[in-house]
CSV table of C-alpha atoms and ligand atoms in Angstrom, one decimal:
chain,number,residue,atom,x,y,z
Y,27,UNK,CA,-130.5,153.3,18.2
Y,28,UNK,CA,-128.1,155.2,16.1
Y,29,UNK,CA,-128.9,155.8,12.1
Y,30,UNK,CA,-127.2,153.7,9.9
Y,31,UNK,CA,-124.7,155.2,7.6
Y,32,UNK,CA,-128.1,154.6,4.7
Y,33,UNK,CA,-129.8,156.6,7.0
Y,34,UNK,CA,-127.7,159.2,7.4
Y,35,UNK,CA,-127.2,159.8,4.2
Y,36,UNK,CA,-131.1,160.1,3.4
Y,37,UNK,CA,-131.3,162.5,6.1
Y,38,UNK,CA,-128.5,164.8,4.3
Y,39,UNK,CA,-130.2,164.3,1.2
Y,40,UNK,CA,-133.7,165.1,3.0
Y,41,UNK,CA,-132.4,167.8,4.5
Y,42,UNK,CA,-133.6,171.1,2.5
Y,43,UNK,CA,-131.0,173.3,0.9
Y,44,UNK,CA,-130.3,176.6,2.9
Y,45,UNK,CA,-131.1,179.4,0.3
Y,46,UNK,CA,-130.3,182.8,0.9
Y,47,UNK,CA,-132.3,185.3,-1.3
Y,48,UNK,CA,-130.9,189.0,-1.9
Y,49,UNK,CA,-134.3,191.0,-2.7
Y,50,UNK,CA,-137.7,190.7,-2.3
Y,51,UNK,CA,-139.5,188.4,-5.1
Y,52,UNK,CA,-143.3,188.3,-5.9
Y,53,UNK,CA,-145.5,187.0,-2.9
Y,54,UNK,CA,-146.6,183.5,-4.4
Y,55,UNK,CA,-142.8,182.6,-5.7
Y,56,UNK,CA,-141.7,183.2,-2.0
Y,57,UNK,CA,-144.1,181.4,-0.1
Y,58,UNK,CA,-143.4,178.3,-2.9
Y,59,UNK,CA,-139.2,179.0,-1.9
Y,60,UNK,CA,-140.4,178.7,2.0
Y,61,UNK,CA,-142.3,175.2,1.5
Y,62,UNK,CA,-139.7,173.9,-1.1
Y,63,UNK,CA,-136.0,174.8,0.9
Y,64,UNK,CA,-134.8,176.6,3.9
Y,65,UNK,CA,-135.5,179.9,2.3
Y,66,UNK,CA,-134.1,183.0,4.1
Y,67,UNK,CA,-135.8,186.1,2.9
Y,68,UNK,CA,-135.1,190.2,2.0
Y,69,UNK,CA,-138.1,191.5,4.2
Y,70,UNK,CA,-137.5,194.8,3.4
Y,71,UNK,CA,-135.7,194.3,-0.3
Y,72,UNK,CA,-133.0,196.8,0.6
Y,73,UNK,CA,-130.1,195.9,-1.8
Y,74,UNK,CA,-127.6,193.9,-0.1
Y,75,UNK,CA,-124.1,195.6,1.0
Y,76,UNK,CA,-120.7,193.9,0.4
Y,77,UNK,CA,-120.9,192.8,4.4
Y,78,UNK,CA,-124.0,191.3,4.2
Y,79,UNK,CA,-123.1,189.3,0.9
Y,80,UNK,CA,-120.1,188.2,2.1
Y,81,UNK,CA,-122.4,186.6,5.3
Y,82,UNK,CA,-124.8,185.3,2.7
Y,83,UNK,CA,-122.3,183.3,0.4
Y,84,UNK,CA,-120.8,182.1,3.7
Y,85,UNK,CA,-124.0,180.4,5.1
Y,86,UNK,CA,-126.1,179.6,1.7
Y,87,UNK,CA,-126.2,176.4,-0.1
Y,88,UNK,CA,-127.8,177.9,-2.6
Y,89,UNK,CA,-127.7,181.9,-3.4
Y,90,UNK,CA,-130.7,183.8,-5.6
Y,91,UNK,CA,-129.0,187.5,-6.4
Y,92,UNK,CA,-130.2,189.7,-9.0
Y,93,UNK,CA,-128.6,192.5,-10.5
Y,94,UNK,CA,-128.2,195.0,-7.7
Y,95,UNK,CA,-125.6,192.4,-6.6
Y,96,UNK,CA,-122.2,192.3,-7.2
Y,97,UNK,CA,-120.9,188.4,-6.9
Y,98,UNK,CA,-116.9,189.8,-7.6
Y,99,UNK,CA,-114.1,187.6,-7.2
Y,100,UNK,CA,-113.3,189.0,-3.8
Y,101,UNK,CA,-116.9,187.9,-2.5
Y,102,UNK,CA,-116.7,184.5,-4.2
Y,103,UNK,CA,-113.1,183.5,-2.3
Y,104,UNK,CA,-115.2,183.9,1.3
Y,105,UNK,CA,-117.9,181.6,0.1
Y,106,UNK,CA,-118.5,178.7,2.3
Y,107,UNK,CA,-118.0,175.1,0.8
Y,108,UNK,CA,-121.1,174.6,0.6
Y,109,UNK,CA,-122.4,177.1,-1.7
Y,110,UNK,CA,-122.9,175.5,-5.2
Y,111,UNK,CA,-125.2,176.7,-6.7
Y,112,UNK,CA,-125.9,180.6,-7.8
Y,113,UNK,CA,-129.7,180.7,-9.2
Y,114,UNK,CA,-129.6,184.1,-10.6
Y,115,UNK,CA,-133.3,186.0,-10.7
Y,116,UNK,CA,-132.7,187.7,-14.1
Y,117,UNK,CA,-131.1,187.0,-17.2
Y,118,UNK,CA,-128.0,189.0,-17.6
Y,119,UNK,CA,-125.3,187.6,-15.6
Y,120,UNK,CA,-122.7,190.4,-16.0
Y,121,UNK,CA,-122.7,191.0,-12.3
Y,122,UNK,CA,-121.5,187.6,-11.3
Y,123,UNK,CA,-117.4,186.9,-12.0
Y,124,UNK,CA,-118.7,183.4,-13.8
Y,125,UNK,CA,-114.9,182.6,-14.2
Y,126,UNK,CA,-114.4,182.7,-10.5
Y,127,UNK,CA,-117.6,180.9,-9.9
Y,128,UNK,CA,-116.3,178.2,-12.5
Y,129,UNK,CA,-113.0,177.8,-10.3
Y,130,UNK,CA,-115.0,177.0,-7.1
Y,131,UNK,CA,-117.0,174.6,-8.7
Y,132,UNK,CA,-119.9,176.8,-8.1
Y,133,UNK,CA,-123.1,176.5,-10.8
Y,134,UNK,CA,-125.0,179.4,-11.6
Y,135,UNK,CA,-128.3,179.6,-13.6
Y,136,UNK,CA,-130.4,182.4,-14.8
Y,137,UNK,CA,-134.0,183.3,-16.0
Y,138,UNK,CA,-133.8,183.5,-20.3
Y,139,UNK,CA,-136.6,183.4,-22.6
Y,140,UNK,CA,-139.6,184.3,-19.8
Y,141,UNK,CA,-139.0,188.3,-20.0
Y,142,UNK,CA,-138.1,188.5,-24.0
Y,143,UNK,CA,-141.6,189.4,-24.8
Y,144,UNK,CA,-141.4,192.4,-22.0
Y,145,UNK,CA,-138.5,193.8,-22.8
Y,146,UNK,CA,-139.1,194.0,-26.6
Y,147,UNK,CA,-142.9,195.7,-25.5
Y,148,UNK,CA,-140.7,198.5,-23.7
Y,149,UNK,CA,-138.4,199.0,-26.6
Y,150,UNK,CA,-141.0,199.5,-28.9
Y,151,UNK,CA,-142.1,201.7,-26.3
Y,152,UNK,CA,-138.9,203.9,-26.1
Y,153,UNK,CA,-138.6,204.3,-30.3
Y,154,UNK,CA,-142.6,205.5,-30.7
Y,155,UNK,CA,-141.4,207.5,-27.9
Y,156,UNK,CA,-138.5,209.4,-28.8
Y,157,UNK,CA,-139.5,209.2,-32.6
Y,158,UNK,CA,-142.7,210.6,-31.6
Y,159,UNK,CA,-142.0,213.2,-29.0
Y,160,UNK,CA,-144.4,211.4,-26.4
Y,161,UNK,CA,-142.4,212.6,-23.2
Y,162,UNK,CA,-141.7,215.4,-24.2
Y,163,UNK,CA,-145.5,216.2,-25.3
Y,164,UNK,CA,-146.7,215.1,-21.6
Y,165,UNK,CA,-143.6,216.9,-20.2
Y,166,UNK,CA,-145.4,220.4,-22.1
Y,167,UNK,CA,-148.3,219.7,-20.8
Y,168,UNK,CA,-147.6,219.4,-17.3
Y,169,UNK,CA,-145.2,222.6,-17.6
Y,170,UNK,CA,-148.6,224.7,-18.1
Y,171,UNK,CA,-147.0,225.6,-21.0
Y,172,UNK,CA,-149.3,224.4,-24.1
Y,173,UNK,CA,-151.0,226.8,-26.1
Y,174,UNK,CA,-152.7,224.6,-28.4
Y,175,UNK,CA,-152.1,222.8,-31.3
Y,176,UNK,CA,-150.1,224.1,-34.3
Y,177,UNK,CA,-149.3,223.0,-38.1
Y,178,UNK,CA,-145.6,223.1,-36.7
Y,179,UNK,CA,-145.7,222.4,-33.5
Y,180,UNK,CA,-144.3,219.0,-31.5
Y,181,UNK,CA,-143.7,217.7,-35.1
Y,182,UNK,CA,-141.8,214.3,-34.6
Y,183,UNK,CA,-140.8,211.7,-37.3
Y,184,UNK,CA,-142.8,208.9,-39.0
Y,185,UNK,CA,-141.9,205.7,-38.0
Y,186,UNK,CA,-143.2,203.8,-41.3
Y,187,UNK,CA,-140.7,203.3,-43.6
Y,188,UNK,CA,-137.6,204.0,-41.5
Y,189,UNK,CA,-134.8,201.4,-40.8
Y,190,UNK,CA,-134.1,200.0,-37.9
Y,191,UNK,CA,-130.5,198.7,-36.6
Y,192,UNK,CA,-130.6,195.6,-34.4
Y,193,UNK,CA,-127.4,195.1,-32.1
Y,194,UNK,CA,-127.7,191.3,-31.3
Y,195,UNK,CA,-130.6,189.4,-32.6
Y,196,UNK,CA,-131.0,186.6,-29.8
Y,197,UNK,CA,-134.3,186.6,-28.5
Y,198,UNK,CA,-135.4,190.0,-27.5
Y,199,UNK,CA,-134.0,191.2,-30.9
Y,200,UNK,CA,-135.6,189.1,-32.6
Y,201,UNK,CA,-138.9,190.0,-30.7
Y,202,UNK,CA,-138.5,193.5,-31.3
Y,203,UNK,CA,-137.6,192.7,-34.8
Y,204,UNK,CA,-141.4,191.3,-35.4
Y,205,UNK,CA,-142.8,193.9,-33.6
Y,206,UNK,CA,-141.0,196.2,-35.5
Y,207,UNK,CA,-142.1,194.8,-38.8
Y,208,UNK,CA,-145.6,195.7,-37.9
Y,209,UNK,CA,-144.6,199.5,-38.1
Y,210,UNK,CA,-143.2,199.5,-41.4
Y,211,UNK,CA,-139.7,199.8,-40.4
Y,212,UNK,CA,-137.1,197.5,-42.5
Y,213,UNK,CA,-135.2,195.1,-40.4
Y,214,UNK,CA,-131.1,195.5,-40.1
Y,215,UNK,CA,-128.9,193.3,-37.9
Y,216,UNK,CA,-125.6,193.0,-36.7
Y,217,UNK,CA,-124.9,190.0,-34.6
Y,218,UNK,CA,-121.5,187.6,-33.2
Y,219,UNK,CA,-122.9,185.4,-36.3
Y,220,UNK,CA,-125.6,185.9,-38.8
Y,221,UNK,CA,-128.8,183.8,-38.4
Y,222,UNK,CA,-130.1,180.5,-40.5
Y,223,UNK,CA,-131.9,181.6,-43.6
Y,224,UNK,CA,-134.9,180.9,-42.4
Y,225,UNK,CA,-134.7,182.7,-39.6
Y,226,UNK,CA,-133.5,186.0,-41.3
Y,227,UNK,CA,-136.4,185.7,-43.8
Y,228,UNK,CA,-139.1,185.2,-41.2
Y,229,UNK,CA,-137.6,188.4,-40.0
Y,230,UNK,CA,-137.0,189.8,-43.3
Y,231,UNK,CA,-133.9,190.7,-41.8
Y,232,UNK,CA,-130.3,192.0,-43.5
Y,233,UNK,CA,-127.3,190.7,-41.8
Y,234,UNK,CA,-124.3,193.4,-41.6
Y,235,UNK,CA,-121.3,192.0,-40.2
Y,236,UNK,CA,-119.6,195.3,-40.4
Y,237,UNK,CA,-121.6,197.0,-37.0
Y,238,UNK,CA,-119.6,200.4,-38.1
Y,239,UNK,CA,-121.1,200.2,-41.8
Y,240,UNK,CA,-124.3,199.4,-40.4
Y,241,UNK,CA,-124.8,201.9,-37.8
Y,242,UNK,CA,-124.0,204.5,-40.7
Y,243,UNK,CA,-126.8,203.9,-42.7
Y,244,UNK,CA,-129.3,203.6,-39.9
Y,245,UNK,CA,-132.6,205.9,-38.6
Y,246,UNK,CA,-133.1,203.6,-35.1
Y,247,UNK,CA,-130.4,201.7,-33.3
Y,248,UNK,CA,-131.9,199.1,-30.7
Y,249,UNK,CA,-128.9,198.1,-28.4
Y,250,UNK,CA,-130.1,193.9,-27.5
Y,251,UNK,CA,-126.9,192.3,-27.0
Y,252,UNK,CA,-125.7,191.1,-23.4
Y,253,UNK,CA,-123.0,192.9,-21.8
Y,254,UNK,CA,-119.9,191.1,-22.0
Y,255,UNK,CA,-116.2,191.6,-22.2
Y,256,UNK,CA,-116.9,191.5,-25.6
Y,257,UNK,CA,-119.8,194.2,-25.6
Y,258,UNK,CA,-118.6,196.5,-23.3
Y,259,UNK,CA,-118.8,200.4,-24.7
Y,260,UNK,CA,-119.4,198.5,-28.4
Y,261,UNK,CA,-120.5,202.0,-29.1
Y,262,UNK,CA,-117.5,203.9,-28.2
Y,263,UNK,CA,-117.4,207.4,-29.0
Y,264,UNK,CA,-115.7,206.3,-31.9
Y,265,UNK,CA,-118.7,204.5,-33.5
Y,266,UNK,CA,-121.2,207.0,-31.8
Y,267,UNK,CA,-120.0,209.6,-34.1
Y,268,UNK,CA,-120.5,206.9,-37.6
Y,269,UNK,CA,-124.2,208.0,-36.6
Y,270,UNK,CA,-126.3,210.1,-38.8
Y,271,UNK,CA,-127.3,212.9,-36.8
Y,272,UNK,CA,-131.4,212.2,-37.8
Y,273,UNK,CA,-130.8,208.6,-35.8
Y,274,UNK,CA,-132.0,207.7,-32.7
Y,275,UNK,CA,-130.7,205.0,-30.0
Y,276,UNK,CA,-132.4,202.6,-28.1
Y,277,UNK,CA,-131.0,200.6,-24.9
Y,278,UNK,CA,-132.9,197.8,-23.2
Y,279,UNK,CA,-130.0,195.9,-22.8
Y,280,UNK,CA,-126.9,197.4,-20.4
Y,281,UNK,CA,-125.7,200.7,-19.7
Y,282,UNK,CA,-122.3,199.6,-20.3
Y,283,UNK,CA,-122.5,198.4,-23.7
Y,284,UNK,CA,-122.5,202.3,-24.8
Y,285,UNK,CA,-120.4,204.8,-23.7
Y,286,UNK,CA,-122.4,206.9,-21.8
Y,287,UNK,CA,-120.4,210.2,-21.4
Y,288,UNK,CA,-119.9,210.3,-25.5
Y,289,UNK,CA,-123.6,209.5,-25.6
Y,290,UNK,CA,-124.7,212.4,-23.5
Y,291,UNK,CA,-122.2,214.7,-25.9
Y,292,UNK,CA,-123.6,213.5,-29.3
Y,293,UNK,CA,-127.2,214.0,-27.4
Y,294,UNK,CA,-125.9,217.4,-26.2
Y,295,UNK,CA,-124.4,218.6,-29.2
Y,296,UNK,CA,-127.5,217.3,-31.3
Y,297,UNK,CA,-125.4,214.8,-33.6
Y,298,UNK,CA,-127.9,212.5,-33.2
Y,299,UNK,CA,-131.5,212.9,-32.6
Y,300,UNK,CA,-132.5,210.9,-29.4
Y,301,UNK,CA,-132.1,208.0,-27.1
Y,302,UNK,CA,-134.0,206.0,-25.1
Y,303,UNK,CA,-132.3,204.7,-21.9
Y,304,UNK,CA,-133.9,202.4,-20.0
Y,305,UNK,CA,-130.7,200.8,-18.7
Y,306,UNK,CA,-127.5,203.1,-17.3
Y,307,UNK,CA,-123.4,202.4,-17.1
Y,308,UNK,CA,-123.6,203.2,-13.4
Y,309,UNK,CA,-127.2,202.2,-12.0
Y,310,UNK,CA,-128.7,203.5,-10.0
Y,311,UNK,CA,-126.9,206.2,-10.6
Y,312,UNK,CA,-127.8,208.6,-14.1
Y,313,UNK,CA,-125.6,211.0,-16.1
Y,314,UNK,CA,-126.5,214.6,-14.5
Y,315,UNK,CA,-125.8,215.8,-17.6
Y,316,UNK,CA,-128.6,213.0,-19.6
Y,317,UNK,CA,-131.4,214.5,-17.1
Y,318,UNK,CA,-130.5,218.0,-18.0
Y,319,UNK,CA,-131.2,217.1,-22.1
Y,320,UNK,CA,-134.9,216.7,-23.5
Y,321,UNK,CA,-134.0,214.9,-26.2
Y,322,UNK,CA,-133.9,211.6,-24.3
Y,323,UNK,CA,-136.4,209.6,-22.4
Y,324,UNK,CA,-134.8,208.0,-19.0
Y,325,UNK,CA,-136.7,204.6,-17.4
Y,326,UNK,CA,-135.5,203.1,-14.6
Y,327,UNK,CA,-134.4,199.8,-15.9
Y,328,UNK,CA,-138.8,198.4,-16.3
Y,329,UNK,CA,-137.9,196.7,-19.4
Y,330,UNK,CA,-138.9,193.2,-17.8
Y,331,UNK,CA,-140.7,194.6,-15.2
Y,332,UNK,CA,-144.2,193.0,-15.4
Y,333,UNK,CA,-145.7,191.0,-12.7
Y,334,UNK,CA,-146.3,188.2,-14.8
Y,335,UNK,CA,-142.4,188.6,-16.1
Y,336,UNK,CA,-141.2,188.6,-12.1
Y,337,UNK,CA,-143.5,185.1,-11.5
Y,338,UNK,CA,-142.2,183.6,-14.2
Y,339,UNK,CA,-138.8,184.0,-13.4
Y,340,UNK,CA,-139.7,183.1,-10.2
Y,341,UNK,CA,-140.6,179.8,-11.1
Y,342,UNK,CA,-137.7,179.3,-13.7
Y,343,UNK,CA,-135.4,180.1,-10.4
Y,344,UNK,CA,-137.3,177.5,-8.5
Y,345,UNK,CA,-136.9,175.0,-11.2
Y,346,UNK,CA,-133.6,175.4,-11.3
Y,347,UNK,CA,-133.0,175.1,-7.5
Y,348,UNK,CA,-135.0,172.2,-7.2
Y,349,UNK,CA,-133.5,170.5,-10.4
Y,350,UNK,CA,-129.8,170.9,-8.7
Y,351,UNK,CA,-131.2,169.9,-5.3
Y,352,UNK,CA,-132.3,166.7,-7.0
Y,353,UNK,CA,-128.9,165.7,-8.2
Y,354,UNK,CA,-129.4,166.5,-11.7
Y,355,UNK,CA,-128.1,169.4,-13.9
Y,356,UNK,CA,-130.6,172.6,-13.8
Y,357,UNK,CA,-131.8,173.7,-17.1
Y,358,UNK,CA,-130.6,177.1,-17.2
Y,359,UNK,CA,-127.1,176.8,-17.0
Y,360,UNK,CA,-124.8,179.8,-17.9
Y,361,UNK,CA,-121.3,179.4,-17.0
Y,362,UNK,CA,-120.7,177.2,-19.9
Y,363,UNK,CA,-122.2,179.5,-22.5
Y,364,UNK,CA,-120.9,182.7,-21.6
Y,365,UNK,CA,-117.2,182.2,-20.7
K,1,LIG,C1,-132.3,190.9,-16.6
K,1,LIG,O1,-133.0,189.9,-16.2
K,1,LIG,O2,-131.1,190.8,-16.8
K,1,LIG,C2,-133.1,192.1,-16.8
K,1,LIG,O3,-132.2,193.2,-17.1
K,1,LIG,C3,-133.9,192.5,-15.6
K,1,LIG,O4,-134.7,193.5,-16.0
């Protein structure tokens, strides 16, 4: 007997999404992808090339990138009809073309709030770091060089006291903002708009709506906006040089928010103190001329990087497939805010 057009359409509907993942994701969030949809995995989580991206919009239903992918325009025009739905694994969506994605009617979603506690950890990280000399004090010791301790020697700054610049206060600045609190420092912001009053006085933060007038008068800039059209190089070399040349930069955000060759020449030319980098304009690629300078301290992009972080964006990308699988609008959707 042949299935009834009601039947047929339960079977589409029961038929599990095909979902194409680009890297490899923690072992439990995998194994729940496998039972939940026709998950197709990154066995060996080598980053994809254009070819193979190209193959993956073509076939998926659903993609899950992350930031070592490139979703351009040119990859989006060969996507199949069938792709809807792009369930980023991360938060920052700057390497999707969301306005391209928009005109295929294609959804995308990403991972906010589950990493925000992570990523402010590892900023706080990188200021008591560069403030405080701590790579460069395991850096002498592993050089054989140490003689001993001095009255003068490896003499950084104290932290107490000092003000701190906040570019964006969403929620990792704000995070970092509390934690910074705890160490004394007094709380600056400069933001698209300037937060409730309750908000600002749980922070006991001060707005500047003038970022050059702000990043004059500051001893720690921590960089926490998105990269946007609108953020991109924000510190030009222009506003680099407003700097005092005691202050010290902090970037958990994106490389490309600061321009990184006047960067490297302030460092170089010791206009400013430090930076910490934990994000780069060209990953994976680094400034040869940042590793040559010991006054800053390079990560390679950790900020979120904690297994609990990585399963809970696991499960936010689950929720969001399955939501959209469902028929119903996933929670985490970004085209709408960002364009
Ligand atoms: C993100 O999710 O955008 C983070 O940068 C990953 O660390």
């Amino acid at each position: 007997m042949c299935p009834s057009e009601a039947d047929k359409k339960r079977m589409a509907r029961a038929k599990k999404p095909i979902v194409i993942v680009t890297r490899q994701l923690p072992d439990v969030i995998e194994t729940r992808m496998m039972e939940l949809f026709d998950t197709r995995l990154n066995d060996d989580d080598h980053p994809m090339t254009r070819d193979e991206l190209v193959a993956a919009v073509k076939t998926a239903d659903i993609l899950v990138p992350t930031l070592t992918d490139r979703i351009d325009k040119g990859i989006l025009a060969q996507a199949g009809d069938n792709l809807r739905l792009i369930a980023n694994f991360g938060t920052g969506v700057d390497h999707i073309d969301l306005a391209a994605a928009r005109e295929r009617g294609i959804t995308v979603t990403n991972t906010p709030g589950v990493l925000t506690e992570d990523t402010a950890d590892m900023t706080m990280a990188l200021i008591l770091d560069v403030v405080r000399r701590v790579s460069q004090g395991e850096r002498l010791i592993r050089s054989g060089e140490w003689s001993g301790w001095g009255p003068t020697t490896m003499l950084g700054h104290r932290l107490w006291g000092k003000r701190l610049g906040v570019i964006g206060m969403g929620r990792i600045g704000s995070a970092v903002a509390r934690r910074a609190k705890g160490f004394g420092l007094s709380i600056h912001y400069h933001n698209r708009r300037q937060l409730p009053e309750h908000a600002e006085q749980e922070l006991e933060a001060t707005y500047w709506e003038s970022l050059d007038q702000m990043l004059a008068r500051m001893d720690i800039i921590s960089v926490n906006c998105p990269h946007t059209p609108g953020t991109f190089h924000l510190l030009s070399a222009r506003r680099l040089k407003l700097l005092k040349n005691t202050a010290v930069i902090v970037n958990t955000s994106r490389g490309e928010v600061i321009d990184e060759q006047a960067l490297t020449r302030i460092l170089r030319d010791k206009q400013i103190a430090g930076a910490g980098l934990d994000v780069f304009e060209h990953e994976p690629a680094v400034n040869p001329k940042l590793l040559a300078l010991d006054n800053v301290t390079l990560l390679p992009h950790m900020g979120s990087a904690t297994i609990e972080g990585r399963i809970d964006m696991g499960e936010k990308v689950i929720i969001n497939i399955k939501t959209f699988a469902d028929g119903h609008k996933p929670p985490d959707r970004v085209i709408d805010t960002l364009l």
